[in-house]
Amino acid sequence: MFCPSPRYSIPKNSEKYNKHCTDTRRHMKMHFVLIHGVCMGAWCWYKLMPLLRAAGHHTTALDLSGCGSNPRRLNEIVTVHDYLEPLMEFMTSLPQGEKVILVGHSFGGIGVSLAIQKFPEKVLFAVFVAAYMPNCSSPILTVIEETFKRTPLEDFLDTTFRFDNAAQSLPTSIILGPDVMAKKFYQHCEPQDLELGKMLVRPNGLFCEDLAKECLLTPDKFGSVGRVFIICEEDQMVKADFQQWMIENSPPKVVKSIPGADHMAMLSKPEQLCLRLLEVTDLLCAN
């Protein structure tokens, strides 16, 4: 788990955000559980967490196996279940009757989806921030395959891929290089956030063999939980047309967008992302 840096100060210059904070304090306190994307860690939410807390909510950011400060190494993480173990252990630990709001970014949408499938009774709703959002009728791998159909390997610039499974054409693991991070992930972020990302990036498995299995998600479990998709309009990695494809392929209850957001919306547009989360919380929890 991650505690945000005290060096990040909460912005005070947004009338809309400050009004929403005041309004939401009057309502029930929610618990947002934040799941990072590929090669990242809980650290990437350090700007968003104090904003949600200032609005009166509780937050938890998790390091998945081999990510952030988690001690496991890539060669120790064999399956997607190994990778998601911190998330599943956290969900198991929740008291009976407690429900959380799962927020997944990028590859983190897969973890969110599998957590919904295993613990539908513990999820109030789920938010996918430019995140992989699968459906029940196709293997989860479909969204990864779509990535590589739309984005040839050369467009990943200095990303390093490993192909350790001769039986499949997709990579088995990935580590982002500084050039792709600067141009396609963090292009609207402050320079210090890009440098932080470059310092903390770690290799990540893709678990394609596991995710190719049928029926990992079912309508009675995954399909029973409301979903929200937040479009990052200037995302150069998961581009807007791909985000729209996932929305059409697995329709959520609510779609929001963030103008000017790159792939790392929690760093480039934290206040706007917080506002979208507060808006959908008000909307979906109105009753």
PDB file of N, CA and C in Angstrom, residues 28-110:
ATOM      1  N   MET A  28     -22.220  10.016   2.315  1.00  0.00           N
ATOM      2  CA  MET A  28     -21.542   8.875   2.897  1.00  0.00           C
ATOM      3  C   MET A  28     -20.102   8.792   2.406  1.00  0.00           C
ATOM      4  N   LYS A  29     -19.218   8.456   3.303  1.00  0.00           N
ATOM      5  CA  LYS A  29     -17.813   8.296   2.968  1.00  0.00           C
ATOM      6  C   LYS A  29     -17.618   7.019   2.154  1.00  0.00           C
ATOM      7  N   MET A  30     -16.929   7.132   1.026  1.00  0.00           N
ATOM      8  CA  MET A  30     -16.660   5.984   0.163  1.00  0.00           C
ATOM      9  C   MET A  30     -15.198   5.564   0.302  1.00  0.00           C
ATOM     10  N   HIS A  31     -14.910   4.360  -0.158  1.00  0.00           N
ATOM     11  CA  HIS A  31     -13.552   3.819  -0.132  1.00  0.00           C
ATOM     12  C   HIS A  31     -13.136   3.509  -1.570  1.00  0.00           C
ATOM     13  N   PHE A  32     -12.197   4.296  -2.086  1.00  0.00           N
ATOM     14  CA  PHE A  32     -11.673   4.101  -3.432  1.00  0.00           C
ATOM     15  C   PHE A  32     -10.414   3.243  -3.362  1.00  0.00           C
ATOM     16  N   VAL A  33     -10.377   2.166  -4.143  1.00  0.00           N
ATOM     17  CA  VAL A  33      -9.216   1.280  -4.216  1.00  0.00           C
ATOM     18  C   VAL A  33      -8.612   1.454  -5.606  1.00  0.00           C
ATOM     19  N   LEU A  34      -7.359   1.907  -5.652  1.00  0.00           N
ATOM     20  CA  LEU A  34      -6.720   2.354  -6.888  1.00  0.00           C
ATOM     21  C   LEU A  34      -5.724   1.311  -7.381  1.00  0.00           C
ATOM     22  N   ILE A  35      -5.896   0.889  -8.635  1.00  0.00           N
ATOM     23  CA  ILE A  35      -5.086  -0.175  -9.224  1.00  0.00           C
ATOM     24  C   ILE A  35      -4.319   0.378 -10.424  1.00  0.00           C
ATOM     25  N   HIS A  36      -3.016   0.333 -10.331  1.00  0.00           N
ATOM     26  CA  HIS A  36      -2.133   0.924 -11.353  1.00  0.00           C
ATOM     27  C   HIS A  36      -2.068   0.094 -12.629  1.00  0.00           C
ATOM     28  N   GLY A  37      -1.439   0.686 -13.636  1.00  0.00           N
ATOM     29  CA  GLY A  37      -1.274   0.025 -14.926  1.00  0.00           C
ATOM     30  C   GLY A  37       0.081  -0.656 -15.069  1.00  0.00           C
ATOM     31  N   VAL A  38       0.395  -1.029 -16.302  1.00  0.00           N
ATOM     32  CA  VAL A  38       1.584  -1.826 -16.592  1.00  0.00           C
ATOM     33  C   VAL A  38       2.862  -1.046 -16.266  1.00  0.00           C
ATOM     34  N   CYS A  39       3.793  -1.740 -15.612  1.00  0.00           N
ATOM     35  CA  CYS A  39       5.119  -1.202 -15.268  1.00  0.00           C
ATOM     36  C   CYS A  39       5.083  -0.075 -14.238  1.00  0.00           C
ATOM     37  N   MET A  40       3.912   0.208 -13.673  1.00  0.00           N
ATOM     38  CA  MET A  40       3.778   1.308 -12.717  1.00  0.00           C
ATOM     39  C   MET A  40       3.718   0.762 -11.287  1.00  0.00           C
ATOM     40  N   GLY A  41       3.100   1.512 -10.393  1.00  0.00           N
ATOM     41  CA  GLY A  41       2.954   1.104  -9.007  1.00  0.00           C
ATOM     42  C   GLY A  41       1.988   2.028  -8.306  1.00  0.00           C
ATOM     43  N   ALA A  42       1.737   1.762  -7.042  1.00  0.00           N
ATOM     44  CA  ALA A  42       0.812   2.591  -6.270  1.00  0.00           C
ATOM     45  C   ALA A  42       1.243   4.048  -6.236  1.00  0.00           C
ATOM     46  N   TRP A  43       2.547   4.303  -6.373  1.00  0.00           N
ATOM     47  CA  TRP A  43       3.083   5.667  -6.335  1.00  0.00           C
ATOM     48  C   TRP A  43       2.416   6.595  -7.347  1.00  0.00           C
ATOM     49  N   CYS A  44       1.915   6.054  -8.469  1.00  0.00           N
ATOM     50  CA  CYS A  44       1.401   6.930  -9.530  1.00  0.00           C
ATOM     51  C   CYS A  44       0.109   7.652  -9.134  1.00  0.00           C
ATOM     52  N   TRP A  45      -0.498   7.247  -8.013  1.00  0.00           N
ATOM     53  CA  TRP A  45      -1.740   7.884  -7.562  1.00  0.00           C
ATOM     54  C   TRP A  45      -1.479   8.976  -6.520  1.00  0.00           C
ATOM     55  N   TYR A  46      -0.231   9.387  -6.337  1.00  0.00           N
ATOM     56  CA  TYR A  46       0.082  10.259  -5.199  1.00  0.00           C
ATOM     57  C   TYR A  46      -0.594  11.626  -5.272  1.00  0.00           C
ATOM     58  N   LYS A  47      -0.953  12.090  -6.456  1.00  0.00           N
ATOM     59  CA  LYS A  47      -1.660  13.368  -6.565  1.00  0.00           C
ATOM     60  C   LYS A  47      -3.167  13.211  -6.341  1.00  0.00           C
ATOM     61  N   LEU A  48      -3.712  12.098  -6.767  1.00  0.00           N
ATOM     62  CA  LEU A  48      -5.160  11.892  -6.669  1.00  0.00           C
ATOM     63  C   LEU A  48      -5.599  11.589  -5.241  1.00  0.00           C
ATOM     64  N   MET A  49      -4.800  10.840  -4.509  1.00  0.00           N
ATOM     65  CA  MET A  49      -5.223  10.372  -3.183  1.00  0.00           C
ATOM     66  C   MET A  49      -5.563  11.515  -2.220  1.00  0.00           C
ATOM     67  N   PRO A  50      -4.734  12.551  -2.095  1.00  0.00           N
ATOM     68  CA  PRO A  50      -5.111  13.628  -1.168  1.00  0.00           C
ATOM     69  C   PRO A  50      -6.335  14.405  -1.624  1.00  0.00           C
ATOM     70  N   LEU A  51      -6.593  14.441  -2.918  1.00  0.00           N
ATOM     71  CA  LEU A  51      -7.794  15.118  -3.415  1.00  0.00           C
ATOM     72  C   LEU A  51      -9.051  14.362  -2.989  1.00  0.00           C
ATOM     73  N   LEU A  52      -9.037  13.049  -3.143  1.00  0.00           N
ATOM     74  CA  LEU A  52     -10.188  12.248  -2.723  1.00  0.00           C
ATOM     75  C   LEU A  52     -10.375  12.315  -1.211  1.00  0.00           C
ATOM     76  N   ARG A  53      -9.276  12.325  -0.480  1.00  0.00           N
ATOM     77  CA  ARG A  53      -9.374  12.413   0.983  1.00  0.00           C
ATOM     78  C   ARG A  53      -9.904  13.773   1.414  1.00  0.00           C
ATOM     79  N   ALA A  54      -9.504  14.828   0.705  1.00  0.00           N
ATOM     80  CA  ALA A  54     -10.014  16.162   1.025  1.00  0.00           C
ATOM     81  C   ALA A  54     -11.516  16.252   0.784  1.00  0.00           C
ATOM     82  N   ALA A  55     -12.015  15.416  -0.128  1.00  0.00           N
ATOM     83  CA  ALA A  55     -13.452  15.369  -0.401  1.00  0.00           C
ATOM     84  C   ALA A  55     -14.193  14.472   0.588  1.00  0.00           C
ATOM     85  N   GLY A  56     -13.458  13.905   1.558  1.00  0.00           N
ATOM     86  CA  GLY A  56     -14.102  13.138   2.618  1.00  0.00           C
ATOM     87  C   GLY A  56     -14.100  11.638   2.438  1.00  0.00           C
ATOM     88  N   HIS A  57     -13.333  11.146   1.457  1.00  0.00           N
ATOM     89  CA  HIS A  57     -13.347   9.709   1.167  1.00  0.00           C
ATOM     90  C   HIS A  57     -12.066   9.028   1.635  1.00  0.00           C
ATOM     91  N   HIS A  58     -12.134   7.717   1.747  1.00  0.00           N
ATOM     92  CA  HIS A  58     -10.978   6.898   2.117  1.00  0.00           C
ATOM     93  C   HIS A  58     -10.363   6.356   0.830  1.00  0.00           C
ATOM     94  N   THR A  59      -9.025   6.220   0.801  1.00  0.00           N
ATOM     95  CA  THR A  59      -8.357   5.698  -0.391  1.00  0.00           C
ATOM     96  C   THR A  59      -7.330   4.643  -0.008  1.00  0.00           C
ATOM     97  N   THR A  60      -7.173   3.669  -0.893  1.00  0.00           N
ATOM     98  CA  THR A  60      -6.114   2.672  -0.784  1.00  0.00           C
ATOM     99  C   THR A  60      -5.521   2.483  -2.175  1.00  0.00           C
ATOM    100  N   ALA A  61      -4.203   2.576  -2.290  1.00  0.00           N
ATOM    101  CA  ALA A  61      -3.510   2.272  -3.543  1.00  0.00           C
ATOM    102  C   ALA A  61      -2.633   1.055  -3.306  1.00  0.00           C
ATOM    103  N   LEU A  62      -2.708   0.096  -4.197  1.00  0.00           N
ATOM    104  CA  LEU A  62      -1.998  -1.167  -4.020  1.00  0.00           C
ATOM    105  C   LEU A  62      -0.874  -1.313  -5.039  1.00  0.00           C
ATOM    106  N   ASP A  63       0.236  -1.902  -4.608  1.00  0.00           N
ATOM    107  CA  ASP A  63       1.279  -2.375  -5.516  1.00  0.00           C
ATOM    108  C   ASP A  63       0.960  -3.818  -5.869  1.00  0.00           C
ATOM    109  N   LEU A  64       0.744  -4.110  -7.129  1.00  0.00           N
ATOM    110  CA  LEU A  64       0.575  -5.495  -7.549  1.00  0.00           C
ATOM    111  C   LEU A  64       1.925  -6.199  -7.513  1.00  0.00           C
ATOM    112  N   SER A  65       1.928  -7.506  -7.610  1.00  0.00           N
ATOM    113  CA  SER A  65       3.169  -8.278  -7.461  1.00  0.00           C
ATOM    114  C   SER A  65       4.217  -7.845  -8.483  1.00  0.00           C
ATOM    115  N   GLY A  66       5.415  -7.561  -7.981  1.00  0.00           N
ATOM    116  CA  GLY A  66       6.516  -7.166  -8.852  1.00  0.00           C
ATOM    117  C   GLY A  66       6.475  -5.719  -9.281  1.00  0.00           C
ATOM    118  N   CYS A  67       5.568  -4.936  -8.709  1.00  0.00           N
ATOM    119  CA  CYS A  67       5.398  -3.538  -9.111  1.00  0.00           C
ATOM    120  C   CYS A  67       5.630  -2.620  -7.921  1.00  0.00           C
ATOM    121  N   GLY A  68       6.029  -1.382  -8.218  1.00  0.00           N
ATOM    122  CA  GLY A  68       6.231  -0.418  -7.155  1.00  0.00           C
ATOM    123  C   GLY A  68       7.218  -0.942  -6.124  1.00  0.00           C
ATOM    124  N   SER A  69       6.814  -0.965  -4.861  1.00  0.00           N
ATOM    125  CA  SER A  69       7.692  -1.428  -3.780  1.00  0.00           C
ATOM    126  C   SER A  69       7.483  -2.900  -3.431  1.00  0.00           C
ATOM    127  N   ASN A  70       6.639  -3.600  -4.200  1.00  0.00           N
ATOM    128  CA  ASN A  70       6.439  -5.028  -3.936  1.00  0.00           C
ATOM    129  C   ASN A  70       7.750  -5.773  -4.191  1.00  0.00           C
ATOM    130  N   PRO A  71       8.197  -6.636  -3.274  1.00  0.00           N
ATOM    131  CA  PRO A  71       9.530  -7.240  -3.392  1.00  0.00           C
ATOM    132  C   PRO A  71       9.664  -8.350  -4.432  1.00  0.00           C
ATOM    133  N   ARG A  72       8.570  -8.877  -4.929  1.00  0.00           N
ATOM    134  CA  ARG A  72       8.679 -10.019  -5.850  1.00  0.00           C
ATOM    135  C   ARG A  72       9.287  -9.579  -7.181  1.00  0.00           C
ATOM    136  N   ARG A  73      10.021 -10.484  -7.787  1.00  0.00           N
ATOM    137  CA  ARG A  73      10.652 -10.230  -9.075  1.00  0.00           C
ATOM    138  C   ARG A  73       9.839 -10.881 -10.185  1.00  0.00           C
ATOM    139  N   LEU A  74      10.061 -10.398 -11.414  1.00  0.00           N
ATOM    140  CA  LEU A  74       9.266 -10.866 -12.548  1.00  0.00           C
ATOM    141  C   LEU A  74       9.296 -12.387 -12.685  1.00  0.00           C
ATOM    142  N   ASN A  75      10.465 -13.004 -12.499  1.00  0.00           N
ATOM    143  CA  ASN A  75      10.555 -14.461 -12.686  1.00  0.00           C
ATOM    144  C   ASN A  75       9.856 -15.251 -11.589  1.00  0.00           C
ATOM    145  N   GLU A  76       9.414 -14.570 -10.535  1.00  0.00           N
ATOM    146  CA  GLU A  76       8.667 -15.230  -9.460  1.00  0.00           C
ATOM    147  C   GLU A  76       7.156 -15.134  -9.661  1.00  0.00           C
ATOM    148  N   ILE A  77       6.744 -14.409 -10.685  1.00  0.00           N
ATOM    149  CA  ILE A  77       5.319 -14.167 -10.923  1.00  0.00           C
ATOM    150  C   ILE A  77       4.933 -14.940 -12.187  1.00  0.00           C
ATOM    151  N   VAL A  78       4.427 -16.127 -11.988  1.00  0.00           N
ATOM    152  CA  VAL A  78       4.213 -17.054 -13.103  1.00  0.00           C
ATOM    153  C   VAL A  78       2.843 -16.861 -13.741  1.00  0.00           C
ATOM    154  N   THR A  79       1.833 -16.600 -12.932  1.00  0.00           N
ATOM    155  CA  THR A  79       0.462 -16.530 -13.428  1.00  0.00           C
ATOM    156  C   THR A  79      -0.159 -15.167 -13.112  1.00  0.00           C
ATOM    157  N   VAL A  80      -1.286 -14.899 -13.759  1.00  0.00           N
ATOM    158  CA  VAL A  80      -2.003 -13.661 -13.463  1.00  0.00           C
ATOM    159  C   VAL A  80      -2.514 -13.671 -12.024  1.00  0.00           C
ATOM    160  N   HIS A  81      -2.753 -14.840 -11.473  1.00  0.00           N
ATOM    161  CA  HIS A  81      -3.194 -14.939 -10.079  1.00  0.00           C
ATOM    162  C   HIS A  81      -2.066 -14.530  -9.131  1.00  0.00           C
ATOM    163  N   ASP A  82      -0.814 -14.899  -9.487  1.00  0.00           N
ATOM    164  CA  ASP A  82       0.332 -14.432  -8.708  1.00  0.00           C
ATOM    165  C   ASP A  82       0.411 -12.899  -8.765  1.00  0.00           C
ATOM    166  N   TYR A  83       0.242 -12.368  -9.947  1.00  0.00           N
ATOM    167  CA  TYR A  83       0.348 -10.918 -10.171  1.00  0.00           C
ATOM    168  C   TYR A  83      -0.690 -10.152  -9.355  1.00  0.00           C
ATOM    169  N   LEU A  84      -1.893 -10.674  -9.309  1.00  0.00           N
ATOM    170  CA  LEU A  84      -3.006  -9.977  -8.643  1.00  0.00           C
ATOM    171  C   LEU A  84      -3.166 -10.351  -7.177  1.00  0.00           C
ATOM    172  N   GLU A  85      -2.248 -11.125  -6.640  1.00  0.00           N
ATOM    173  CA  GLU A  85      -2.387 -11.595  -5.264  1.00  0.00           C
ATOM    174  C   GLU A  85      -2.593 -10.453  -4.251  1.00  0.00           C
ATOM    175  N   PRO A  86      -1.856  -9.332  -4.335  1.00  0.00           N
ATOM    176  CA  PRO A  86      -2.105  -8.250  -3.361  1.00  0.00           C
ATOM    177  C   PRO A  86      -3.528  -7.696  -3.421  1.00  0.00           C
ATOM    178  N   LEU A  87      -4.078  -7.589  -4.605  1.00  0.00           N
ATOM    179  CA  LEU A  87      -5.452  -7.101  -4.754  1.00  0.00           C
ATOM    180  C   LEU A  87      -6.444  -8.102  -4.184  1.00  0.00           C
ATOM    181  N   MET A  88      -6.274  -9.374  -4.516  1.00  0.00           N
ATOM    182  CA  MET A  88      -7.217 -10.383  -4.041  1.00  0.00           C
ATOM    183  C   MET A  88      -7.126 -10.552  -2.523  1.00  0.00           C
ATOM    184  N   GLU A  89      -5.926 -10.450  -1.974  1.00  0.00           N
ATOM    185  CA  GLU A  89      -5.791 -10.525  -0.513  1.00  0.00           C
ATOM    186  C   GLU A  89      -6.469  -9.332   0.155  1.00  0.00           C
ATOM    187  N   PHE A  90      -6.331  -8.168  -0.457  1.00  0.00           N
ATOM    188  CA  PHE A  90      -6.993  -6.984   0.099  1.00  0.00           C
ATOM    189  C   PHE A  90      -8.507  -7.149   0.071  1.00  0.00           C
ATOM    190  N   MET A  91      -9.046  -7.617  -1.047  1.00  0.00           N
ATOM    191  CA  MET A  91     -10.488  -7.793  -1.160  1.00  0.00           C
ATOM    192  C   MET A  91     -10.988  -8.823  -0.137  1.00  0.00           C
ATOM    193  N   THR A  92     -10.228  -9.881   0.058  1.00  0.00           N
ATOM    194  CA  THR A  92     -10.592 -10.899   1.044  1.00  0.00           C
ATOM    195  C   THR A  92     -10.649 -10.307   2.447  1.00  0.00           C
ATOM    196  N   SER A  93      -9.751  -9.368   2.721  1.00  0.00           N
ATOM    197  CA  SER A  93      -9.643  -8.795   4.066  1.00  0.00           C
ATOM    198  C   SER A  93     -10.758  -7.811   4.404  1.00  0.00           C
ATOM    199  N   LEU A  94     -11.526  -7.378   3.422  1.00  0.00           N
ATOM    200  CA  LEU A  94     -12.585  -6.412   3.701  1.00  0.00           C
ATOM    201  C   LEU A  94     -13.640  -7.030   4.620  1.00  0.00           C
ATOM    202  N   PRO A  95     -14.112  -6.278   5.594  1.00  0.00           N
ATOM    203  CA  PRO A  95     -15.152  -6.803   6.491  1.00  0.00           C
ATOM    204  C   PRO A  95     -16.426  -7.142   5.722  1.00  0.00           C
ATOM    205  N   GLN A  96     -17.164  -8.095   6.211  1.00  0.00           N
ATOM    206  CA  GLN A  96     -18.422  -8.474   5.586  1.00  0.00           C
ATOM    207  C   GLN A  96     -19.348  -7.259   5.528  1.00  0.00           C
ATOM    208  N   GLY A  97     -19.921  -7.038   4.371  1.00  0.00           N
ATOM    209  CA  GLY A  97     -20.843  -5.929   4.185  1.00  0.00           C
ATOM    210  C   GLY A  97     -20.196  -4.660   3.674  1.00  0.00           C
ATOM    211  N   GLU A  98     -18.862  -4.566   3.705  1.00  0.00           N
ATOM    212  CA  GLU A  98     -18.192  -3.364   3.190  1.00  0.00           C
ATOM    213  C   GLU A  98     -18.030  -3.463   1.678  1.00  0.00           C
ATOM    214  N   LYS A  99     -18.339  -2.377   0.988  1.00  0.00           N
ATOM    215  CA  LYS A  99     -18.173  -2.316  -0.458  1.00  0.00           C
ATOM    216  C   LYS A  99     -17.218  -1.188  -0.812  1.00  0.00           C
ATOM    217  N   VAL A 100     -16.399  -1.430  -1.825  1.00  0.00           N
ATOM    218  CA  VAL A 100     -15.427  -0.433  -2.271  1.00  0.00           C
ATOM    219  C   VAL A 100     -15.704  -0.057  -3.721  1.00  0.00           C
ATOM    220  N   ILE A 101     -15.102   1.061  -4.126  1.00  0.00           N
ATOM    221  CA  ILE A 101     -15.117   1.488  -5.524  1.00  0.00           C
ATOM    222  C   ILE A 101     -13.747   1.168  -6.107  1.00  0.00           C
ATOM    223  N   LEU A 102     -13.697   0.260  -7.055  1.00  0.00           N
ATOM    224  CA  LEU A 102     -12.441  -0.112  -7.696  1.00  0.00           C
ATOM    225  C   LEU A 102     -12.164   0.833  -8.851  1.00  0.00           C
ATOM    226  N   VAL A 103     -10.938   1.359  -8.904  1.00  0.00           N
ATOM    227  CA  VAL A 103     -10.523   2.258  -9.979  1.00  0.00           C
ATOM    228  C   VAL A 103      -9.282   1.667 -10.625  1.00  0.00           C
ATOM    229  N   GLY A 104      -9.388   1.292 -11.891  1.00  0.00           N
ATOM    230  CA  GLY A 104      -8.261   0.703 -12.601  1.00  0.00           C
ATOM    231  C   GLY A 104      -7.780   1.598 -13.714  1.00  0.00           C
ATOM    232  N   HIS A 105      -6.469   1.671 -13.872  1.00  0.00           N
ATOM    233  CA  HIS A 105      -5.864   2.453 -14.950  1.00  0.00           C
ATOM    234  C   HIS A 105      -5.143   1.522 -15.912  1.00  0.00           C
ATOM    235  N   SER A 106      -5.395   1.672 -17.210  1.00  0.00           N
ATOM    236  CA  SER A 106      -4.661   0.955 -18.242  1.00  0.00           C
ATOM    237  C   SER A 106      -4.767  -0.563 -18.031  1.00  0.00           C
ATOM    238  N   PHE A 107      -3.635  -1.256 -17.913  1.00  0.00           N
ATOM    239  CA  PHE A 107      -3.632  -2.711 -17.696  1.00  0.00           C
ATOM    240  C   PHE A 107      -4.320  -3.088 -16.390  1.00  0.00           C
ATOM    241  N   GLY A 108      -4.436  -2.121 -15.466  1.00  0.00           N
ATOM    242  CA  GLY A 108      -5.116  -2.362 -14.201  1.00  0.00           C
ATOM    243  C   GLY A 108      -6.580  -2.717 -14.354  1.00  0.00           C
ATOM    244  N   GLY A 109      -7.168  -2.416 -15.521  1.00  0.00           N
ATOM    245  CA  GLY A 109      -8.551  -2.803 -15.773  1.00  0.00           C
ATOM    246  C   GLY A 109      -8.757  -4.302 -15.742  1.00  0.00           C
ATOM    247  N   ILE A 110      -7.707  -5.063 -16.075  1.00  0.00           N
ATOM    248  CA  ILE A 110      -7.822  -6.522 -16.020  1.00  0.00           C
ATOM    249  C   ILE A 110      -7.941  -6.985 -14.574  1.00  0.00           C
TER     250      ILE A 110
END
